Amino acid sequence: AIAGVAALFFAGSNLVPSEADSMAVLSASCAGVGFFLGFGAGAAVEAFLALSSGRGDDAWAALPIPVFLVLVMLFHVVEFAFVVFHHPQDLTFRSLMLTPVPAGGYSIAMIAALAENLLEAQLPAMPAPVIAVRHGILVAGLVLGLLGWALRALALFTAQSNFTHLVAHRKQANHVLVTEGVYKLCRHPGYLGWFVWSVSTQLVLANPFCFAAYFAVSWKFFADRIPGEEELLVDFFGEQYLAYASRVPCGIPGISW
């Protein structure tokens, strides 16, 4: 039931104008995110407690959707908090990143993930070794998802006002090149964090088809975005950026300017 409600929430997000900035819209949207985060966290804790008490099969079966909701809603919480702290003048519904791409692409991806997981649950019981592997994949997905989310959060709050959700085509007076913290590891830690977080949500659900689709679409998105963004950064910072790029990798494999 909660998967269906979540699907309606993601679908309904597309009915809200991206530039909506009324307190009613923002409060209701944040309440929705908070509800699914709270439900996911509570259900996941309950399942983990059941695992510790020996009720393994039922607990494992109950884990994927709640853990998925926790990972997804943590992403939206951090994106919104980042705008509140560093771009308060731009605070709108877009800040929650519930509709980050046109034509409802993000909502379609979320709903497809939930649907695939529910369809897989209708399949005949799998052999014990396969089930054990799926349990390991879920745990790996949770760990990787949290690491990707944390990397994204660190990138946002390290760059502060120098990072924007929309690509900046003009250099602002206070725009500086950030090369410290996680930006010492790669040039685009925010994008790498998003990429890892995105595909990890499908490991949690053990969705083979959506995993492949999330991987391909996310990689293509950044492969299209990063080269143009780095050309702008060269325009903004010249030799300073070229020197930085020569010693620090892009981050996402197979993508480089």
mmCIF file of C-alpha atoms in Angstrom:
data_model
loop_
_atom_site.group_PDB
_atom_site.id
_atom_site.type_symbol
_atom_site.label_atom_id
_atom_site.label_comp_id
_atom_site.label_asym_id
_atom_site.label_seq_id
_atom_site.Cartn_x
_atom_site.Cartn_y
_atom_site.Cartn_z
ATOM 1 C CA ALA A 1 0.000 0.000 0.000
ATOM 2 C CA ILE A 2 2.766 2.470 0.889
ATOM 3 C CA ALA A 3 4.399 1.876 -2.493
ATOM 4 C CA GLY A 4 1.177 2.938 -4.208
ATOM 5 C CA VAL A 5 0.901 6.065 -2.064
ATOM 6 C CA ALA A 6 4.530 6.911 -2.824
ATOM 7 C CA ALA A 7 3.887 6.451 -6.543
ATOM 8 C CA LEU A 8 0.963 8.888 -6.331
ATOM 9 C CA PHE A 9 3.181 11.373 -4.475
ATOM 10 C CA PHE A 10 5.857 11.238 -7.161
ATOM 11 C CA ALA A 11 3.287 11.497 -9.947
ATOM 12 C CA GLY A 12 1.449 14.363 -8.253
ATOM 13 C CA SER A 13 4.670 16.331 -7.866
ATOM 14 C CA ASN A 14 4.544 17.037 -11.586
ATOM 15 C CA LEU A 15 1.320 19.001 -11.125
ATOM 16 C CA VAL A 16 3.110 21.596 -8.991
ATOM 17 C CA PRO A 17 4.812 24.438 -10.889
ATOM 18 C CA SER A 18 8.589 24.354 -10.378
ATOM 19 C CA GLU A 19 8.628 28.046 -9.452
ATOM 20 C CA ALA A 20 5.849 27.754 -6.836
ATOM 21 C CA ASP A 21 7.122 29.456 -3.690
ATOM 22 C CA SER A 22 4.081 29.811 -1.453
ATOM 23 C CA MET A 23 4.422 28.660 2.127
ATOM 24 C CA ALA A 24 1.443 26.331 1.656
ATOM 25 C CA VAL A 25 3.046 24.510 -1.288
ATOM 26 C CA LEU A 26 6.451 24.240 0.343
ATOM 27 C CA SER A 27 5.015 23.115 3.692
ATOM 28 C CA ALA A 28 2.806 20.458 2.102
ATOM 29 C CA SER A 29 5.660 19.173 -0.053
ATOM 30 C CA CYS A 30 8.057 19.001 2.883
ATOM 31 C CA ALA A 31 5.381 17.247 4.934
ATOM 32 C CA GLY A 32 5.038 14.627 2.203
ATOM 33 C CA VAL A 33 8.776 14.036 2.116
ATOM 34 C CA GLY A 34 8.862 13.893 5.908
ATOM 35 C CA PHE A 35 6.006 11.386 6.008
ATOM 36 C CA PHE A 36 7.733 8.929 3.663
ATOM 37 C CA LEU A 37 11.080 9.407 5.399
ATOM 38 C CA GLY A 38 9.485 8.758 8.787
ATOM 39 C CA PHE A 39 7.521 5.758 7.564
ATOM 40 C CA GLY A 40 10.572 4.274 5.849
ATOM 41 C CA ALA A 41 12.832 4.786 8.845
ATOM 42 C CA GLY A 42 10.289 3.334 11.268
ATOM 43 C CA ALA A 43 9.531 0.301 9.114
ATOM 44 C CA ALA A 44 13.228 -0.325 8.460
ATOM 45 C CA VAL A 45 14.080 -0.166 12.162
ATOM 46 C CA GLU A 46 11.211 -2.543 12.925
ATOM 47 C CA ALA A 47 12.483 -4.978 10.283
ATOM 48 C CA PHE A 48 16.052 -4.814 11.591
ATOM 49 C CA LEU A 49 14.808 -5.468 15.127
ATOM 50 C CA ALA A 50 12.856 -8.462 13.822
ATOM 51 C CA LEU A 51 16.043 -9.748 12.156
ATOM 52 C CA SER A 52 17.885 -9.498 15.438
ATOM 53 C CA SER A 53 15.155 -11.532 17.125
ATOM 54 C CA GLY A 54 15.379 -14.359 14.585
ATOM 55 C CA ARG A 55 12.333 -13.586 12.407
ATOM 56 C CA GLY A 56 14.492 -13.459 9.284
ATOM 57 C CA ASP A 57 12.311 -14.276 6.276
ATOM 58 C CA ASP A 58 9.472 -11.868 7.012
ATOM 59 C CA ALA A 59 11.865 -9.112 8.050
ATOM 60 C CA TRP A 60 13.984 -9.345 4.904
ATOM 61 C CA ALA A 61 10.871 -9.253 2.756
ATOM 62 C CA ALA A 62 9.680 -6.105 4.534
ATOM 63 C CA LEU A 63 12.961 -4.184 4.158
ATOM 64 C CA PRO A 64 13.393 -3.113 0.498
ATOM 65 C CA ILE A 65 10.595 -0.540 0.128
ATOM 66 C CA PRO A 66 11.263 1.211 3.483
ATOM 67 C CA VAL A 67 15.018 1.376 2.844
ATOM 68 C CA PHE A 68 14.351 2.685 -0.664
ATOM 69 C CA LEU A 69 12.080 5.402 0.730
ATOM 70 C CA VAL A 70 14.688 6.409 3.308
ATOM 71 C CA LEU A 71 17.424 6.748 0.686
ATOM 72 C CA VAL A 72 15.218 8.706 -1.698
ATOM 73 C CA MET A 73 13.751 11.062 0.886
ATOM 74 C CA LEU A 74 17.141 11.771 2.486
ATOM 75 C CA PHE A 75 18.229 13.004 -0.936
ATOM 76 C CA HIS A 76 15.314 15.431 -1.141
ATOM 77 C CA VAL A 77 15.820 16.666 2.427
ATOM 78 C CA VAL A 78 19.456 17.580 1.768
ATOM 79 C CA GLU A 79 18.699 19.247 -1.574
ATOM 80 C CA PHE A 80 16.061 21.440 0.052
ATOM 81 C CA ALA A 81 18.220 22.220 3.093
ATOM 82 C CA PHE A 82 21.086 23.250 0.817
ATOM 83 C CA VAL A 83 18.936 25.839 -0.943
ATOM 84 C CA VAL A 84 17.551 27.092 2.382
ATOM 85 C CA PHE A 85 21.054 27.725 3.711
ATOM 86 C CA HIS A 86 22.908 28.889 0.606
ATOM 87 C CA HIS A 87 20.337 30.119 -1.919
ATOM 88 C CA PRO A 88 17.364 31.275 0.191
ATOM 89 C CA GLN A 89 16.400 33.824 -2.448
ATOM 90 C CA ASP A 90 15.801 30.932 -4.887
ATOM 91 C CA LEU A 91 13.655 28.809 -2.562
ATOM 92 C CA THR A 92 10.852 27.250 -4.618
ATOM 93 C CA PHE A 93 9.265 23.841 -5.153
ATOM 94 C CA ARG A 94 12.172 23.103 -7.531
ATOM 95 C CA SER A 95 14.486 23.173 -4.492
ATOM 96 C CA LEU A 96 13.127 19.809 -3.328
ATOM 97 C CA MET A 97 14.322 18.248 -6.599
ATOM 98 C CA LEU A 98 11.149 16.173 -6.896
ATOM 99 C CA THR A 99 10.956 17.133 -10.577
ATOM 100 C CA PRO A 100 14.627 17.654 -11.532
ATOM 101 C CA VAL A 101 14.208 16.734 -15.208
ATOM 102 C CA PRO A 102 11.499 17.641 -17.743
ATOM 103 C CA ALA A 103 8.511 15.551 -18.834
ATOM 104 C CA GLY A 104 8.168 13.805 -15.487
ATOM 105 C CA GLY A 105 11.251 11.670 -16.098
ATOM 106 C CA TYR A 106 12.219 11.458 -12.426
ATOM 107 C CA SER A 107 8.713 10.476 -11.330
ATOM 108 C CA ILE A 108 8.533 7.837 -14.052
ATOM 109 C CA ALA A 109 11.847 6.405 -12.827
ATOM 110 C CA MET A 110 10.653 6.252 -9.205
ATOM 111 C CA ILE A 111 7.309 4.686 -10.115
ATOM 112 C CA ALA A 112 8.998 2.158 -12.421
ATOM 113 C CA ALA A 113 11.313 1.125 -9.583
ATOM 114 C CA LEU A 114 8.426 0.572 -7.187
ATOM 115 C CA ALA A 115 6.442 -1.297 -9.836
ATOM 116 C CA GLU A 116 9.308 -3.631 -10.733
ATOM 117 C CA ASN A 117 9.864 -4.502 -7.088
ATOM 118 C CA LEU A 118 6.181 -5.252 -6.554
ATOM 119 C CA LEU A 119 6.026 -7.379 -9.710
ATOM 120 C CA GLU A 120 9.084 -9.366 -8.616
ATOM 121 C CA ALA A 121 7.371 -10.051 -5.297
ATOM 122 C CA GLN A 122 4.701 -11.978 -7.225
ATOM 123 C CA LEU A 123 7.232 -14.397 -8.709
ATOM 124 C CA PRO A 124 7.595 -17.936 -7.324
ATOM 125 C CA ALA A 125 9.851 -18.376 -4.325
ATOM 126 C CA MET A 126 13.549 -18.337 -5.188
ATOM 127 C CA PRO A 127 16.151 -20.898 -4.039
ATOM 128 C CA ALA A 128 17.812 -20.164 -0.701
ATOM 129 C CA PRO A 129 21.233 -19.290 -2.241
ATOM 130 C CA VAL A 130 19.600 -16.716 -4.534
ATOM 131 C CA ILE A 131 17.708 -15.206 -1.618
ATOM 132 C CA ALA A 132 20.944 -14.954 0.370
ATOM 133 C CA VAL A 133 22.599 -13.120 -2.522
ATOM 134 C CA ARG A 134 19.664 -10.695 -2.724
ATOM 135 C CA HIS A 135 20.030 -9.985 0.989
ATOM 136 C CA GLY A 136 23.690 -9.166 0.455
ATOM 137 C CA ILE A 137 22.817 -6.922 -2.482
ATOM 138 C CA LEU A 138 20.281 -5.052 -0.343
ATOM 139 C CA VAL A 139 22.866 -4.378 2.362
ATOM 140 C CA ALA A 140 25.453 -3.339 -0.233
ATOM 141 C CA GLY A 141 22.891 -1.033 -1.846
ATOM 142 C CA LEU A 142 22.084 0.580 1.491
ATOM 143 C CA VAL A 143 25.753 1.205 2.292
ATOM 144 C CA LEU A 144 26.591 2.484 -1.193
ATOM 145 C CA GLY A 145 23.430 4.594 -1.275
ATOM 146 C CA LEU A 146 24.310 6.280 2.008
ATOM 147 C CA LEU A 147 27.883 6.857 0.818
ATOM 148 C CA GLY A 148 26.649 8.380 -2.445
ATOM 149 C CA TRP A 149 24.145 10.548 -0.587
ATOM 150 C CA ALA A 150 26.822 11.673 1.896
ATOM 151 C CA LEU A 151 29.235 12.525 -0.924
ATOM 152 C CA ARG A 152 26.536 14.560 -2.651
ATOM 153 C CA ALA A 153 25.721 16.377 0.609
ATOM 154 C CA LEU A 154 29.377 17.111 1.330
ATOM 155 C CA ALA A 155 29.831 18.444 -2.198
ATOM 156 C CA LEU A 156 26.850 20.781 -1.872
ATOM 157 C CA PHE A 157 27.781 22.179 1.517
ATOM 158 C CA THR A 158 31.483 22.442 0.670
ATOM 159 C CA ALA A 159 30.764 24.450 -2.483
ATOM 160 C CA GLN A 160 28.035 26.461 -0.708
ATOM 161 C CA SER A 161 26.768 29.297 -2.933
ATOM 162 C CA ASN A 162 29.183 28.262 -5.698
ATOM 163 C CA PHE A 163 26.961 25.249 -6.455
ATOM 164 C CA THR A 164 23.565 25.683 -8.110
ATOM 165 C CA HIS A 165 20.942 23.155 -9.182
ATOM 166 C CA LEU A 166 20.773 24.811 -12.600
ATOM 167 C CA VAL A 167 23.953 25.288 -14.618
ATOM 168 C CA ALA A 168 25.171 28.880 -14.283
ATOM 169 C CA HIS A 169 25.989 30.390 -17.668
ATOM 170 C CA ARG A 170 27.380 33.620 -16.204
ATOM 171 C CA LYS A 171 30.048 33.974 -13.546
ATOM 172 C CA GLN A 172 28.767 35.775 -10.485
ATOM 173 C CA ALA A 173 30.980 38.238 -8.632
ATOM 174 C CA ASN A 174 31.227 35.918 -5.606
ATOM 175 C CA HIS A 175 31.763 32.726 -7.649
ATOM 176 C CA VAL A 176 35.049 31.014 -6.761
ATOM 177 C CA LEU A 177 36.581 27.733 -7.887
ATOM 178 C CA VAL A 178 36.179 25.190 -5.081
ATOM 179 C CA THR A 179 39.060 22.708 -4.892
ATOM 180 C CA GLU A 180 39.033 21.786 -1.208
ATOM 181 C CA GLY A 181 37.403 18.965 0.748
ATOM 182 C CA VAL A 182 35.714 16.355 -1.452
ATOM 183 C CA TYR A 183 36.681 18.446 -4.487
ATOM 184 C CA LYS A 184 40.224 17.169 -3.954
ATOM 185 C CA LEU A 185 38.950 13.670 -4.775
ATOM 186 C CA CYS A 186 37.200 14.506 -8.051
ATOM 187 C CA ARG A 187 35.993 17.525 -9.973
ATOM 188 C CA HIS A 188 32.310 16.633 -9.727
ATOM 189 C CA PRO A 189 31.705 14.939 -6.357
ATOM 190 C CA GLY A 190 28.082 16.091 -6.340
ATOM 191 C CA TYR A 191 27.419 14.353 -9.637
ATOM 192 C CA LEU A 192 29.361 11.255 -8.616
ATOM 193 C CA GLY A 193 27.401 11.117 -5.360
ATOM 194 C CA TRP A 194 24.111 11.385 -7.240
ATOM 195 C CA PHE A 195 25.184 8.680 -9.685
ATOM 196 C CA VAL A 196 26.172 6.240 -6.922
ATOM 197 C CA TRP A 197 23.066 7.047 -4.870
ATOM 198 C CA SER A 198 20.790 6.626 -7.892
ATOM 199 C CA VAL A 199 21.951 3.172 -8.959
ATOM 200 C CA SER A 200 22.220 2.024 -5.327
ATOM 201 C CA THR A 201 18.505 2.589 -4.786
ATOM 202 C CA GLN A 202 17.923 -0.155 -7.352
ATOM 203 C CA LEU A 203 20.339 -2.507 -5.601
ATOM 204 C CA VAL A 204 18.233 -2.065 -2.464
ATOM 205 C CA LEU A 205 15.136 -3.110 -4.408
ATOM 206 C CA ALA A 206 17.035 -5.833 -6.315
ATOM 207 C CA ASN A 207 15.620 -4.451 -9.561
ATOM 208 C CA PRO A 208 17.750 -5.744 -12.455
ATOM 209 C CA PHE A 209 15.910 -3.851 -15.189
ATOM 210 C CA CYS A 210 15.685 -0.531 -13.360
ATOM 211 C CA PHE A 211 19.294 -0.898 -12.207
ATOM 212 C CA ALA A 212 20.427 -1.123 -15.830
ATOM 213 C CA ALA A 213 18.121 1.738 -16.838
ATOM 214 C CA TYR A 214 19.181 3.988 -13.932
ATOM 215 C CA PHE A 215 22.847 3.314 -14.685
ATOM 216 C CA ALA A 216 22.494 4.054 -18.401
ATOM 217 C CA VAL A 217 20.262 7.117 -18.067
ATOM 218 C CA SER A 218 22.280 8.658 -15.223
ATOM 219 C CA TRP A 219 25.548 8.124 -17.057
ATOM 220 C CA LYS A 220 24.112 9.608 -20.261
ATOM 221 C CA PHE A 221 22.735 12.608 -18.362
ATOM 222 C CA PHE A 222 26.112 13.455 -16.891
ATOM 223 C CA ALA A 223 27.979 12.618 -20.105
ATOM 224 C CA ASP A 224 25.853 15.264 -21.803
ATOM 225 C CA ARG A 225 26.033 17.791 -18.970
ATOM 226 C CA ILE A 226 29.634 17.713 -17.764
ATOM 227 C CA PRO A 227 31.517 18.664 -20.963
ATOM 228 C CA GLY A 228 29.410 21.789 -21.476
ATOM 229 C CA GLU A 229 29.674 22.720 -17.814
ATOM 230 C CA GLU A 230 33.454 22.347 -17.876
ATOM 231 C CA GLU A 231 33.697 24.581 -20.929
ATOM 232 C CA LEU A 232 31.890 27.231 -18.900
ATOM 233 C CA LEU A 233 34.264 26.687 -15.991
ATOM 234 C CA VAL A 234 37.228 27.240 -18.309
ATOM 235 C CA ASP A 235 35.594 30.473 -19.461
ATOM 236 C CA PHE A 236 35.075 31.503 -15.840
ATOM 237 C CA PHE A 237 38.435 30.518 -14.373
ATOM 238 C CA GLY A 238 40.812 29.953 -17.315
ATOM 239 C CA GLU A 239 44.194 28.450 -16.442
ATOM 240 C CA GLN A 240 43.164 27.973 -12.823
ATOM 241 C CA TYR A 241 40.531 25.438 -13.869
ATOM 242 C CA LEU A 242 42.755 23.808 -16.494
ATOM 243 C CA ALA A 243 45.439 23.220 -13.856
ATOM 244 C CA TYR A 244 42.842 21.794 -11.450
ATOM 245 C CA ALA A 245 41.418 19.507 -14.148
ATOM 246 C CA SER A 246 44.889 18.253 -15.055
ATOM 247 C CA ARG A 247 45.485 16.840 -11.563
ATOM 248 C CA VAL A 248 41.986 15.852 -10.374
ATOM 249 C CA PRO A 249 39.809 13.274 -12.202
ATOM 250 C CA CYS A 250 36.251 13.939 -13.320
ATOM 251 C CA GLY A 251 34.736 11.362 -10.965
ATOM 252 C CA ILE A 252 32.261 9.406 -13.071
ATOM 253 C CA PRO A 253 34.030 6.698 -15.122
ATOM 254 C CA GLY A 254 34.134 7.233 -18.870
ATOM 255 C CA ILE A 255 33.206 10.907 -18.685
ATOM 256 C CA SER A 256 35.763 13.637 -19.100
ATOM 257 C CA TRP A 257 36.006 17.007 -20.681
#
